[in-house]
Every structure is written in C-alpha cells, then in structure tokens.
XYZ file of C-alpha atoms in Angstrom:
666
model
C -27.775 31.601 -64.008
C -31.882 31.713 -63.406
C -32.847 35.680 -62.000
C -36.326 35.084 -60.742
C -38.543 37.626 -59.720
C -42.225 35.616 -59.417
C -41.835 32.730 -61.338
C -43.984 29.748 -60.832
C -47.283 31.047 -58.115
C -49.149 27.693 -58.544
C -47.145 25.477 -60.138
C -47.970 21.259 -59.863
C -44.586 20.203 -58.964
C -41.170 22.527 -59.250
C -40.239 26.219 -59.543
C -37.106 26.093 -60.519
C -35.761 22.612 -61.679
C -32.089 22.079 -61.695
C -31.031 18.920 -63.817
C -27.079 19.202 -63.327
C -25.065 22.054 -61.599
C -26.649 26.449 -61.991
C -26.694 29.261 -59.952
C -30.048 31.083 -58.891
C -31.216 34.401 -56.867
C -34.583 34.764 -56.115
C -36.045 38.227 -54.594
C -39.188 37.164 -56.347
C -41.629 34.391 -55.246
C -41.568 30.933 -56.084
C -44.013 29.210 -54.509
C -44.944 24.924 -55.688
C -46.304 22.099 -55.332
C -43.244 19.898 -54.341
C -40.619 22.268 -54.602
C -39.701 25.673 -54.610
C -36.704 25.252 -56.184
C -35.272 21.531 -57.155
C -31.405 20.500 -57.413
C -31.200 16.910 -58.489
C -27.214 16.375 -59.269
C -25.574 19.539 -58.828
C -22.527 20.084 -56.627
C -21.902 21.200 -53.663
C -18.593 24.374 -56.152
C -21.244 24.770 -58.544
C -25.088 24.586 -57.334
C -25.603 27.897 -55.574
C -29.426 29.107 -54.457
C -29.405 32.668 -53.361
C -33.036 33.978 -52.470
C -33.868 37.426 -50.951
C -36.937 36.474 -51.640
C -40.457 34.220 -50.687
C -39.793 30.715 -51.836
C -42.701 28.722 -51.389
C -43.311 24.306 -51.615
C -46.189 23.344 -49.999
C -45.591 19.322 -49.426
C -41.484 19.029 -50.043
C -39.037 21.190 -49.624
C -38.819 24.904 -50.261
C -35.384 24.256 -51.171
C -34.579 20.844 -52.349
C -30.814 19.469 -52.521
C -30.844 15.962 -53.723
C -27.221 16.501 -53.902
C -24.974 18.331 -53.546
C -24.788 22.763 -53.378
C -24.804 26.606 -51.222
C -27.897 27.776 -50.020
C -27.956 32.003 -48.612
C -31.293 33.158 -47.831
C -32.286 36.257 -46.559
C -35.671 36.344 -46.775
C -38.407 33.694 -46.466
C -38.405 30.028 -47.058
C -41.696 27.340 -46.313
C -41.224 24.323 -47.203
C -44.294 20.961 -46.167
C -41.799 18.099 -45.136
C -38.835 20.447 -45.223
C -38.007 24.383 -45.079
C -34.644 23.059 -46.457
C -33.551 19.970 -47.685
C -29.760 19.675 -48.412
C -28.122 15.915 -49.070
C -24.249 16.889 -49.144
C -23.525 21.125 -48.817
C -23.690 24.321 -47.076
C -26.027 26.468 -45.607
C -26.600 29.974 -44.476
C -29.605 31.798 -43.287
C -29.115 35.351 -43.147
C -29.945 37.754 -40.041
C -33.412 38.821 -42.263
C -33.721 34.913 -43.330
C -36.559 32.639 -42.075
C -36.446 28.734 -43.032
C -39.790 26.864 -41.753
C -41.386 23.414 -42.371
C -42.604 20.129 -40.414
C -38.316 20.321 -39.900
C -37.529 23.444 -40.437
C -34.345 22.660 -42.327
C -33.486 18.743 -42.963
C -29.705 17.927 -43.522
C -28.276 14.865 -44.506
C -24.554 15.240 -44.383
C -23.834 19.276 -44.684
C -22.984 21.963 -42.917
C -25.219 24.648 -41.232
C -25.166 29.065 -39.898
C -27.690 30.648 -38.987
C -27.885 34.671 -38.442
C -32.272 34.392 -38.203
C -35.236 32.383 -37.758
C -35.251 28.681 -38.470
C -38.812 26.946 -37.435
C -40.340 23.256 -37.015
C -43.851 23.798 -37.224
C -43.937 19.786 -36.567
C -40.419 17.890 -36.146
C -36.823 19.609 -35.570
C -35.480 23.402 -36.347
C -32.359 21.338 -37.704
C -32.280 17.780 -37.979
C -28.616 16.710 -39.221
C -28.680 13.107 -40.463
C -25.345 12.305 -40.960
C -22.573 14.087 -39.718
C -21.411 17.953 -40.378
C -22.077 21.411 -38.231
C -24.457 23.587 -37.400
C -23.710 26.611 -36.351
C -26.247 29.139 -34.567
C -25.089 33.298 -34.081
C -26.080 35.343 -31.191
C -28.434 36.440 -33.602
C -30.001 33.310 -34.208
C -33.094 31.492 -33.033
C -33.720 27.814 -33.690
C -37.037 26.412 -32.489
C -38.650 22.717 -33.210
C -41.594 21.157 -31.727
C -39.721 17.969 -30.488
C -36.306 18.863 -31.043
C -34.664 23.000 -31.348
C -31.138 20.977 -33.098
C -31.521 16.784 -34.032
C -28.709 15.976 -34.364
C -28.566 12.359 -35.773
C -26.612 8.513 -36.700
C -23.265 9.631 -37.558
C -21.370 11.856 -34.901
C -22.225 15.494 -35.986
C -21.395 19.033 -33.650
C -23.580 21.840 -32.578
C -22.261 25.806 -31.741
C -25.095 27.995 -30.195
C -24.606 31.366 -29.121
C -28.441 32.058 -30.114
C -31.757 30.620 -29.174
C -32.588 26.514 -29.113
C -35.802 25.522 -27.728
C -38.333 23.020 -28.622
C -39.454 19.689 -26.258
C -36.186 18.829 -26.437
C -33.981 21.689 -27.070
C -30.951 19.479 -28.457
C -30.763 15.573 -29.450
C -28.155 13.417 -29.695
C -28.944 10.383 -31.054
C -24.761 8.932 -31.787
C -22.312 11.176 -30.041
C -20.592 14.176 -30.962
C -20.367 17.426 -29.871
C -21.983 20.659 -28.789
C -20.692 24.223 -27.303
C -23.230 26.300 -26.123
C -22.680 30.028 -25.395
C -26.460 30.883 -25.732
C -29.930 29.732 -24.624
C -31.032 26.048 -25.309
C -34.223 24.906 -23.440
C -36.027 21.822 -23.270
C -40.019 23.410 -23.118
C -41.699 20.449 -21.661
C -38.823 17.893 -21.646
C -34.238 17.453 -21.492
C -32.962 20.297 -22.580
C -30.489 18.349 -23.905
C -31.283 14.315 -24.510
C -28.265 11.857 -25.718
C -29.824 8.637 -27.258
C -26.616 7.168 -28.414
C -22.935 7.653 -28.637
C -20.648 9.211 -26.632
C -21.098 13.201 -26.669
C -19.308 16.079 -25.698
C -20.830 19.287 -24.028
C -19.437 22.485 -22.783
C -21.178 25.086 -21.201
C -20.172 28.179 -20.902
C -20.193 30.907 -18.415
C -23.292 33.334 -18.886
C -25.264 30.367 -21.035
C -28.163 28.681 -20.301
C -29.312 24.683 -20.796
C -32.533 24.609 -18.984
C -35.084 21.157 -19.726
C -38.588 20.833 -18.063
C -37.758 17.571 -16.620
C -33.370 17.323 -17.152
C -31.135 19.473 -17.847
C -29.073 17.100 -19.111
C -29.823 13.462 -20.001
C -27.012 11.198 -21.215
C -28.715 7.518 -21.159
C -25.345 7.134 -22.476
C -20.843 7.866 -22.099
C -20.594 11.240 -22.450
C -18.845 14.545 -20.622
C -20.036 18.120 -19.190
C -17.700 21.001 -18.726
C -20.460 23.217 -17.705
C -19.220 27.631 -16.633
C -22.636 27.965 -17.067
C -26.429 26.751 -16.027
C -27.769 23.801 -16.031
C -31.034 23.789 -15.192
C -33.930 20.954 -14.730
C -36.960 21.749 -13.695
C -38.806 18.856 -12.714
C -36.325 16.838 -12.420
C -32.302 16.003 -12.406
C -29.820 19.236 -13.374
C -27.803 16.884 -15.159
C -28.395 12.306 -15.584
C -25.532 10.306 -16.544
C -27.139 7.018 -17.054
C -23.840 5.621 -19.231
C -21.209 6.965 -17.698
C -18.738 9.894 -17.778
C -18.201 13.409 -16.430
C -18.810 16.765 -15.132
C -16.332 19.044 -14.747
C -18.548 22.289 -13.134
C -17.464 26.041 -12.564
C -20.995 27.447 -13.334
C -24.501 26.189 -11.621
C -25.863 22.636 -12.146
C -29.252 23.196 -11.174
C -32.312 19.930 -10.331
C -35.571 19.307 -8.319
C -34.968 15.330 -7.187
C -30.381 15.827 -7.841
C -28.642 18.361 -8.909
C -26.476 15.414 -10.994
C -27.359 12.227 -10.848
C -24.575 9.446 -11.706
C -27.365 6.587 -12.383
C -26.031 3.106 -14.277
C -22.432 3.309 -14.845
C -19.624 4.681 -12.612
C -18.115 8.584 -13.769
C -16.451 11.169 -12.139
C -17.455 14.852 -11.300
C -15.466 17.399 -10.044
C -17.489 20.654 -8.540
C -15.779 24.510 -8.369
C -19.562 26.063 -9.001
C -23.027 25.103 -7.310
C -24.843 21.902 -7.465
C -27.873 21.938 -5.928
C -31.096 19.809 -5.847
C -34.707 22.658 -4.788
C -36.922 19.888 -4.082
C -39.642 20.440 -1.227
C -41.366 16.818 -1.399
C -38.575 14.541 0.224
C -41.766 11.314 0.899
C -44.890 10.441 -1.204
C -48.101 8.276 -1.013
C -48.228 5.189 -3.262
C -51.043 2.625 -2.965
C -50.778 3.406 1.279
C -47.132 3.228 0.821
C -45.036 6.329 2.167
C -41.855 6.007 0.056
C -39.144 8.155 0.174
C -38.037 10.987 -2.335
C -34.582 11.339 -3.776
C -33.270 15.386 -3.551
C -29.670 14.279 -3.211
C -27.033 17.221 -4.582
C -25.448 14.526 -5.855
C -26.247 10.984 -6.382
C -23.949 8.118 -7.056
C -25.920 4.762 -7.437
C -23.271 2.846 -9.126
C -19.745 3.957 -7.744
C -17.820 6.893 -8.859
C -15.654 9.531 -8.050
C -16.760 13.034 -6.768
C -14.662 16.059 -6.300
C -16.271 19.012 -4.450
C -13.195 21.951 -5.244
C -12.318 25.182 -3.632
C -15.002 27.196 -3.916
C -17.395 24.548 -4.754
C -20.597 24.050 -3.296
C -23.232 20.592 -3.535
C -26.279 21.388 -1.623
C -30.020 19.820 -0.687
C -32.996 20.288 1.547
C -32.434 16.925 2.031
C -29.065 14.646 1.222
C -26.286 16.421 0.594
C -24.534 13.835 -1.623
C -25.642 10.372 -1.099
C -24.065 6.714 -2.851
C -25.046 3.443 -3.337
C -22.446 2.433 -4.779
C -18.435 2.200 -4.486
C -17.804 5.749 -4.736
C -14.150 8.369 -3.267
C -15.748 11.728 -2.596
C -12.667 14.313 -1.932
C -13.903 17.544 -0.628
C -12.282 20.897 -0.129
C -16.118 22.880 0.054
C -19.245 22.282 0.706
C -21.271 20.265 1.644
C -25.280 20.563 2.726
C -28.078 18.630 3.900
C -30.653 20.764 5.470
C -32.990 18.073 6.553
C -31.253 14.795 6.436
C -27.213 14.360 5.641
C -24.707 16.328 4.552
C -22.845 13.033 2.701
C -24.562 9.394 3.306
C -22.438 6.990 1.486
C -24.230 3.553 1.553
C -22.170 1.954 -0.798
C -19.233 2.185 0.871
C -15.688 3.981 -0.614
C -13.172 6.689 1.482
C -13.950 9.942 1.922
C -11.346 12.248 1.335
C -11.430 15.241 3.951
C -9.230 18.204 2.514
C -8.512 21.892 4.845
C -10.832 24.009 4.120
C -13.989 21.303 3.347
C -17.145 22.341 5.441
C -20.623 19.952 5.921
C -23.168 21.109 7.101
C -25.101 17.711 8.266
C -24.267 14.121 9.529
C -21.450 12.762 7.578
C -22.215 9.057 7.064
C -20.550 5.889 6.138
C -21.814 2.965 5.605
C -19.936 0.636 8.414
C -17.129 -0.444 5.470
C -16.529 2.973 4.142
C -13.092 5.286 5.251
C -12.773 8.526 6.063
C -10.069 10.224 4.904
C -8.295 13.718 6.303
C -5.832 14.840 3.547
C -4.018 17.659 2.658
C -0.361 19.505 3.235
C -2.114 23.309 5.840
C -2.979 22.967 9.213
C -6.916 21.480 9.266
C -9.684 20.933 11.397
C -12.359 18.603 11.781
C -15.271 18.911 14.243
C -17.720 16.347 15.426
C -15.713 12.694 15.421
C -18.719 10.417 16.234
C -21.339 12.428 16.445
C -21.191 14.585 13.411
C -18.996 12.324 11.411
C -20.314 8.992 12.062
C -20.253 4.532 10.932
C -16.874 4.990 9.019
C -14.764 1.926 8.837
C -11.244 3.662 9.668
C -10.360 7.259 9.746
C -6.433 7.945 8.336
C -4.709 11.348 8.460
C -2.203 11.157 5.612
C 1.355 11.950 6.426
C 2.930 14.837 5.920
C -0.850 16.313 7.429
C -1.902 18.253 10.441
C -5.163 17.907 11.684
C -7.184 18.669 14.368
C -10.399 17.425 16.414
C -12.472 20.100 18.135
C -15.758 19.110 20.430
C -15.556 16.537 21.853
C -14.542 13.133 19.503
C -15.515 9.409 20.051
C -14.169 5.827 18.473
C -16.679 3.492 18.734
C -16.134 -0.036 19.115
C -14.630 -1.634 16.342
C -13.358 1.465 14.264
C -9.291 1.983 13.569
C -8.143 6.093 13.598
C -4.396 5.372 11.503
C -2.745 8.491 11.746
C 0.224 8.842 9.488
C 0.532 12.093 10.208
C -0.137 14.786 12.644
C -3.119 14.871 14.237
C -3.995 17.753 17.395
C -7.039 16.363 19.502
C -8.032 19.610 21.617
C -11.370 17.714 23.334
C -11.923 14.839 25.114
C -11.763 11.888 23.298
C -13.512 8.750 24.026
C -11.758 5.668 22.524
C -13.651 2.560 22.519
C -11.374 1.467 19.217
C -8.210 1.565 18.060
C -5.953 4.141 17.119
C -2.683 3.832 15.431
C 0.528 6.028 15.924
C 2.616 4.569 12.301
C 4.599 7.210 12.400
C 3.265 9.867 13.514
C 3.088 12.516 16.526
C -0.428 13.115 18.703
C -1.744 15.870 20.754
C -4.305 14.259 23.134
C -4.843 18.224 24.901
C -7.574 16.560 27.241
C -8.824 13.146 28.430
C -8.943 10.142 26.848
C -10.880 7.483 28.098
C -12.823 4.380 27.155
C -11.919 0.994 26.484
C -10.171 1.646 23.451
C -6.406 0.290 22.205
C -3.232 3.364 21.224
C -0.899 1.667 19.616
C 2.890 3.347 19.471
C 4.179 2.105 16.348
C 8.773 2.842 15.190
C 8.808 6.695 15.561
C 5.615 7.724 16.328
C 5.317 9.874 19.555
C 1.798 10.522 21.652
C 1.622 13.191 23.678
C -0.798 13.667 26.500
C -2.257 17.142 27.583
C -4.958 15.761 29.872
C -6.072 12.688 31.980
C -5.324 9.369 30.991
C -8.296 6.157 32.091
C -7.134 2.786 33.628
C -9.035 0.966 30.909
C -6.944 2.441 28.300
C -4.426 0.495 26.834
C -1.095 2.156 25.356
C 0.396 -0.810 23.061
C 4.109 -0.023 22.265
C 4.569 -1.639 18.625
C 8.513 -0.429 18.809
C 11.139 0.407 21.373
C 11.316 3.827 18.920
C 8.338 5.352 20.297
C 7.798 7.656 22.703
C 4.883 8.417 25.222
C 5.121 12.426 26.297
C 3.588 13.237 30.062
C 2.837 16.818 29.497
C 0.972 18.527 32.030
C -2.075 17.615 32.565
C -1.250 14.267 31.714
C -2.846 12.473 34.665
C -2.329 8.943 34.114
C -5.413 7.162 36.178
C -2.804 3.832 35.734
C -3.781 2.342 31.979
C -2.463 -0.781 30.601
C 0.913 0.050 28.640
C 2.100 -3.070 26.717
C 5.727 -4.200 25.388
C 9.042 -1.577 25.589
C 9.180 2.019 24.735
C 10.458 4.693 26.068
C 7.802 7.237 28.882
C 9.250 11.095 28.627
C 8.396 13.628 31.902
C 9.629 17.698 30.937
C 11.570 19.778 33.505
C 13.320 23.274 33.408
C 17.255 23.923 32.814
C 19.976 25.799 35.769
C 18.612 28.974 36.297
C 16.113 30.003 33.808
C 13.854 32.115 36.587
C 10.936 31.600 38.352
C 8.041 34.747 39.558
C 7.060 34.206 43.319
C 6.380 37.270 45.282
C 9.819 38.587 45.438
C 10.181 38.529 41.947
C 12.006 36.652 39.828
C 14.068 33.797 41.351
C 16.675 30.787 39.734
C 15.116 27.570 39.986
C 18.160 26.428 41.420
C 18.131 28.379 44.403
C 14.190 27.909 45.364
C 13.125 25.467 47.954
C 10.174 23.353 49.014
C 7.348 25.752 50.987
C 8.714 28.937 48.494
C 5.631 30.931 47.346
C 5.643 30.500 43.038
C 3.015 33.168 41.388
C 0.383 31.525 39.137
C -1.105 31.897 36.132
C -4.875 33.194 37.972
C -2.658 35.221 39.806
C -2.612 32.708 42.938
C 0.858 32.413 45.194
C 0.990 28.868 45.670
C 3.404 26.992 47.742
C 6.154 24.651 46.274
C 5.738 21.142 47.904
C 9.076 19.180 45.761
C 11.894 20.225 43.299
C 13.184 17.481 41.561
C 16.568 17.894 39.928
C 19.002 16.189 37.597
C 21.995 16.169 36.425
C 22.368 14.843 32.944
C 25.644 14.429 30.769
C 24.669 14.109 27.839
C 27.557 13.118 26.189
C 27.045 9.513 27.072
C 23.409 10.095 26.405
C 22.027 7.117 23.718
C 20.098 9.014 22.687
C 21.306 13.015 23.568
C 18.597 15.025 21.481
C 16.031 13.319 23.556
C 17.408 15.566 26.861
C 19.673 18.601 25.149
C 17.640 21.631 25.932
C 15.900 23.726 23.890
C 16.405 27.466 23.466
C 13.789 29.652 23.494
C 15.476 33.831 22.591
C 14.040 36.841 24.339
C 10.900 37.593 22.289
C 10.458 34.418 20.498
C 6.884 34.016 21.976
C 5.231 37.629 21.426
C 7.379 41.332 23.027
C 9.366 41.059 25.776
C 8.146 36.406 26.592
C 10.806 35.671 27.532
C 11.993 38.387 28.405
C 15.804 36.731 28.140
C 17.087 33.450 27.108
C 14.575 30.295 28.199
C 15.888 26.892 28.553
C 13.526 24.222 29.349
C 14.401 19.767 27.923
C 12.485 19.586 24.472
C 8.766 18.823 25.980
C 8.461 21.070 29.014
C 5.276 21.864 27.676
C 4.332 25.682 27.249
C 0.764 27.004 27.966
C -0.158 28.572 24.197
C -3.150 30.259 23.344
C -4.540 27.504 25.933
C -3.106 24.712 25.038
C 0.248 23.147 25.854
C 2.712 23.185 23.178
C 6.099 20.925 23.866
C 9.630 22.930 23.487
C 10.331 20.931 20.767
C 7.559 21.774 18.909
C 8.738 25.336 18.072
C 12.169 24.742 16.694
C 12.480 26.694 14.095
C 16.163 26.689 14.443
C 16.636 30.767 14.094
C 14.536 32.214 17.266
C 14.253 28.549 18.961
C 16.850 25.992 18.498
C 17.996 22.849 20.176
C 21.650 23.690 21.995
C 24.289 20.741 21.218
C 25.623 20.861 25.551
C 27.696 18.620 27.690
C 25.507 18.382 30.138
C 22.733 20.000 31.509
C 21.103 20.285 35.394
C 17.066 19.767 35.185
C 14.706 20.909 37.698
C 11.366 20.574 37.991
C 8.563 22.006 40.100
C 5.125 20.809 41.302
C 2.546 22.141 43.582
C 0.082 21.078 45.664
C -2.256 21.259 42.570
C -1.108 21.616 38.438
C -0.920 25.242 37.434
C 0.411 26.832 34.828
C 3.592 29.404 36.510
C 6.097 32.179 35.106
C 9.656 30.618 33.469
C 11.268 33.886 31.889
C 7.956 35.992 31.617
C 6.211 32.511 29.947
C 4.145 30.529 30.571
C 4.646 27.172 30.702
C 3.304 23.839 33.232
C 4.403 22.632 36.420
C 5.262 19.154 37.275
C 2.125 16.773 38.239
C 2.923 12.748 39.102
C 2.398 11.173 36.914
C 4.851 7.606 38.315
C 7.800 8.955 36.502
C 9.315 10.870 39.575
C 11.970 8.314 40.391
C 13.750 9.939 37.094
C 15.121 13.057 39.164
C 17.815 11.779 41.416
C 16.611 13.598 44.784
C 12.877 10.791 44.664
C 13.863 8.559 46.750
C 13.896 6.353 44.456
C 15.482 3.708 42.374
C 17.100 5.883 39.324
C 16.130 5.694 35.819
C 19.502 5.087 34.184
C 18.652 6.894 30.934
C 19.463 10.558 31.742
C 16.050 11.396 29.089
C 13.404 12.012 31.520
C 12.570 8.845 30.065
C 11.355 5.233 31.675
C 11.131 2.131 30.301
C 8.730 0.048 30.422
C 8.381 -3.784 29.946
C 4.601 -5.846 30.134
C 3.952 -9.184 28.854
C 1.335 -9.584 26.673
C -2.129 -11.002 28.068
C -1.843 -14.582 26.696
C-alpha cells in the first residue's frame, strides 16, 4: 500500500508506478508528465486507487490503468489526453470529485458511476469504447466539447439522473441503451446521436433531451420511449433514419418535424404531445421557391402511427404527412393550423376511432382508405369537404358512426358500411355505397348520380328525399328499404329483389285531436289532429290493414313494438304505445324506428297472432302525437297498395313491404 501526501511534483514520466497489483490512497498532490498514477498489470480486485487530493498529468492520464483496477475519486484528477484511463475496471467519481482532461474519462471495457464533475475539455466527457455501463447520479455533471457521453464500438449503457452536456449530448456507435432521468443537452448538434447499431432510449417523466439540431437522431434503427421532453431546436424532435419505434406519452417538439421516420418504415404510438413549431413554410433558393417541411409527424417511406386517446400531434403547417404506404390510427387530436391535418400522399389507411379530432383538411392520395372504427358511438363531420380524396371509406363491423353536416361521396369513391351508419345531413352520392351487411339511416336528402347497394341482411332507412338520379340495387332478396317519413322518393331506379317497408299505428292507439285523445280506428278523413307545431290539421286519408301473423313468412317484420308508459321520458308515452317495427318516433330532432329502441325491458316486440294497423296521411308530412309521443304521419312513397282500402291491387305479404323486381340494364 502506498499512502501519498505529496509525490513527484515535477516528475517527467510517472508519479506512482504499479507494475502489478497495488493500493494507492492519495490525499496530497501527485503530479507527473506521463501519468500521475500508472498501473501496468493490475487486476480488478487487487488494484485500487483512492484519491481525495490532487492528481495531475500534463500529457497522458492523471490515473492510467492499462490492465484493470478500481478508482474512487473525491478529489481532483487532471489529465492531458484523459483525466482517467481504465482498460477494464470500475470508476467512481464522488460528490466532491472532479475529473478533467481532453477526454474527461476514457474507458475501454469498464463501469463508471459519477456523482461529481467530469469535464472533457477537448473531446468527450466520458468515452466508453467497449462494453460497460455509465451511471450519472442526480448530482453528477458530465461535460464534453464533442460528446457529453460517447458510447463506442460495443453495446453499452448509460443511466443518467444528472446533467450531460456536449456539442452532442450522447453518442452511440454500436447500439446500447440510454435511460434518462435528468438532462441531456446537445449544445450545437443533437441531444442523442446514433451512428450504428440499434439503440434503446428511455426518457423518463420530468427528464429532458434537447438538441440544437435534432433532439434525437438515429441513423440506424432504434427504439425510443419518451415520458418527458425531447426537443430539437433547429430541426426534428426525433429523427429515425433507419426505422425503429417511438412510444411517446410526454412531449416531442421540433421545428420542422416533431417526429420524422425518414428512410425505413417505423412505428409511432403517441398519447402525449408531438409538435412542430416552425414558422417558415417556404424558402427561396437560386430564385426558386420551395415548400419547407413543417410537419408534426413526417413518414417518408411508410410506417405506422397510432395517435391514441389523449394524444396531440400539432403543426403550424401539416399535422401528419406521409409519402410512403402508411397506416395512421387516430383517437386523439391532429392539428394542421395552416394546411392539412393529415396528408397521405403515399397512400395507405387512416383509421379514425371515436373521440378523434382533426383541425385542418384530411387528404388521401386517391388510393388511401378512410376507416371508421371503434365500438362506441362516434361522429364525423365534413365527408367530402374536410375528408377528401380517399379511394374508399369503410365503416367497421360493430361500429356506430354518424355523419354530421353535409356529406359528399365523389365519383369513383366507395363507401363500405359493415356496421351502423347514420347520415344526418344532406348526402350527395356520386359514387357507390355498399351496405354489406349493415344498417344505414339517411335522415336528410340523398342526391347525386351514384348507387346504393343493399346486400343480404342489410337495412337502409330513408327519412329524407331520394333523388330520381340515384340507383338502389338489391344484391339479395333479404335486403330491406324502410321508407320513414319524410322519405320522399322521386322515382329512383330500383334494381333487384328486396323488401320496402312502411310504418303504421296498431289498433287502439290514441291520437291527439282538438277534442282530446281519440282511438285511431275511430278517426275519419276530414277529422282534425294536432301537430307538433301546435296546428290543427285535417286528415287526408287513413290506411288500414289487418294481418294474420301466424301465416306471415317473416312475422318479426310486422309484429308490433310495445313502448311501455314512461319509457321515453316522464309520462311519454302516457300509456303503452304499439307501433309497427319501422314506424318512426321523433326524438331529439331525429326520426328513430320503433324497432331500434327495443331493449327487452321497457321496449319489446310482441308475439301477437293478429294485428290491425292504421296510418294517417295529412296534406303535408308532419309530426303528430300518439299516446302523448311525437310520431310521424304517412307520406306517399308508392306503397299505398300495402293497405286494404287503397283501391289498388293489395300487396301479398302483410309486413307492409313490397317486393320489387326489375331487370338489370344490359
């Protein structure tokens, strides 16, 4: 053991030389030209250097372990090329320790724990050339001119709870892992930079990775998990040039891109914030104006992006831009303030989940697909105006979507509904709508020159007008059209065999009149009823039909629906109300078929052997009150022959449906 107080203040070569193993404890000053302490052949367990004083080397390393050993420093170590060099061993820099050199610490295959200050005055703060681990505690400071921490040619790891600063904060040369609880800063280049291998980066909650250029740049593949802040002050928050993944629940901020998947397809999942904050949207070079790439997320060569509930992707220009075949799933918010929320130039699929929000136009490429997914009821506004240039629009099986505002299906577009679709605004159909199998409810006018295909088991309900230029094609005899008022058909072309159903009141239903509530079967043409507008309106015609449900091929299409007293709201209905399955109630501004309300508790479909139905026609379509409940009146849709008193050949099947057969055009 050597205990040094003041040794070799001006030695030319080595202050203390250990040929084999040895123990050195220094509380004084050791100074030499080549190395303050040099160990040639020491082992990890039998060579130990403990410094609380001052060790100096003017050319090489303050402490130089050529073979192996352990170093604990709570004093000052100054070196030339390196403060400390260890080929294989362990180094601890204590809370009061300071280590400086051109490279602060050079480790070949070693482990390092820092609680103090490490300063690389001309190179890296710490350079771990081979495999090993670097741990920087909450009090630790690692500073480098080149890299704060440089991880070399073998896979190695950094756990940082303190501060790491360099031109580039942390550099990878062959993969490894970085777990950051503290702050990593690249003052002139990147926060973290990977040049080879496949690295793993985890940025914990409250932690920061900040680069003057990119926050994180991986030129090869890597996986990034961010719960804190990643920021690129001049370029991207995160740039993945060789593929990999980003899972973010924190904040990722860049100037041109929040996240950029550049060359190879990758994967992004966001529940936090991804944002580009650039304000220059074009620039001039050589007398030519170019558009700047200011995107919240840019996917250049395909990949997958999941913006989950609670996630926000925002940009002053375009929220998400893809130029390769990509899949985007959005249940959060995507914002493109001055351009598009989403621009899928490269095609692929945009999946919209319930709760998703888009600020800006959502643009496909002519080959991209729009998919409406999820199991909770959801709304989409602006099909054809905000959501444009998609080849197909798909409503997933089991989903329930409502289109609000006016919607347009362009020529060449196809809407495939496998779930339930409610269309509340006017719908311009110049493409093809497929119900296969599904339910579609049109609550307003349907216009255009397109086609509505009704496959087996599908139901299409019209509560608005249908233009004569529309073609309705039954692809199966089990398809159904329900003409609820105000379903004003203007003789659309109907192809194929299917069922068209109208709706009625059961015998005994009481209708509100100026004289009070009167049973529907006692009313006559010319009698007055009270409309929801508060007006007295004369009855123009009453249709009647008695059905023997025991002989009905499909009795469920005609068996009455019982809505028990108070099922809708207090005293609505004021007593049990019986309607045909497709008779619509006027609820919250919409016409809802009675069968859609069946819950087997307060609303049930009854198993009657016989039923008598009545329908009331006024001079114009209106809402009247049956058992105190707002319901529709009859409107002529070409189905008057369903009633016994229509003075027409009566339809055979007692489900208030008509079978239409037409030959397809050659």
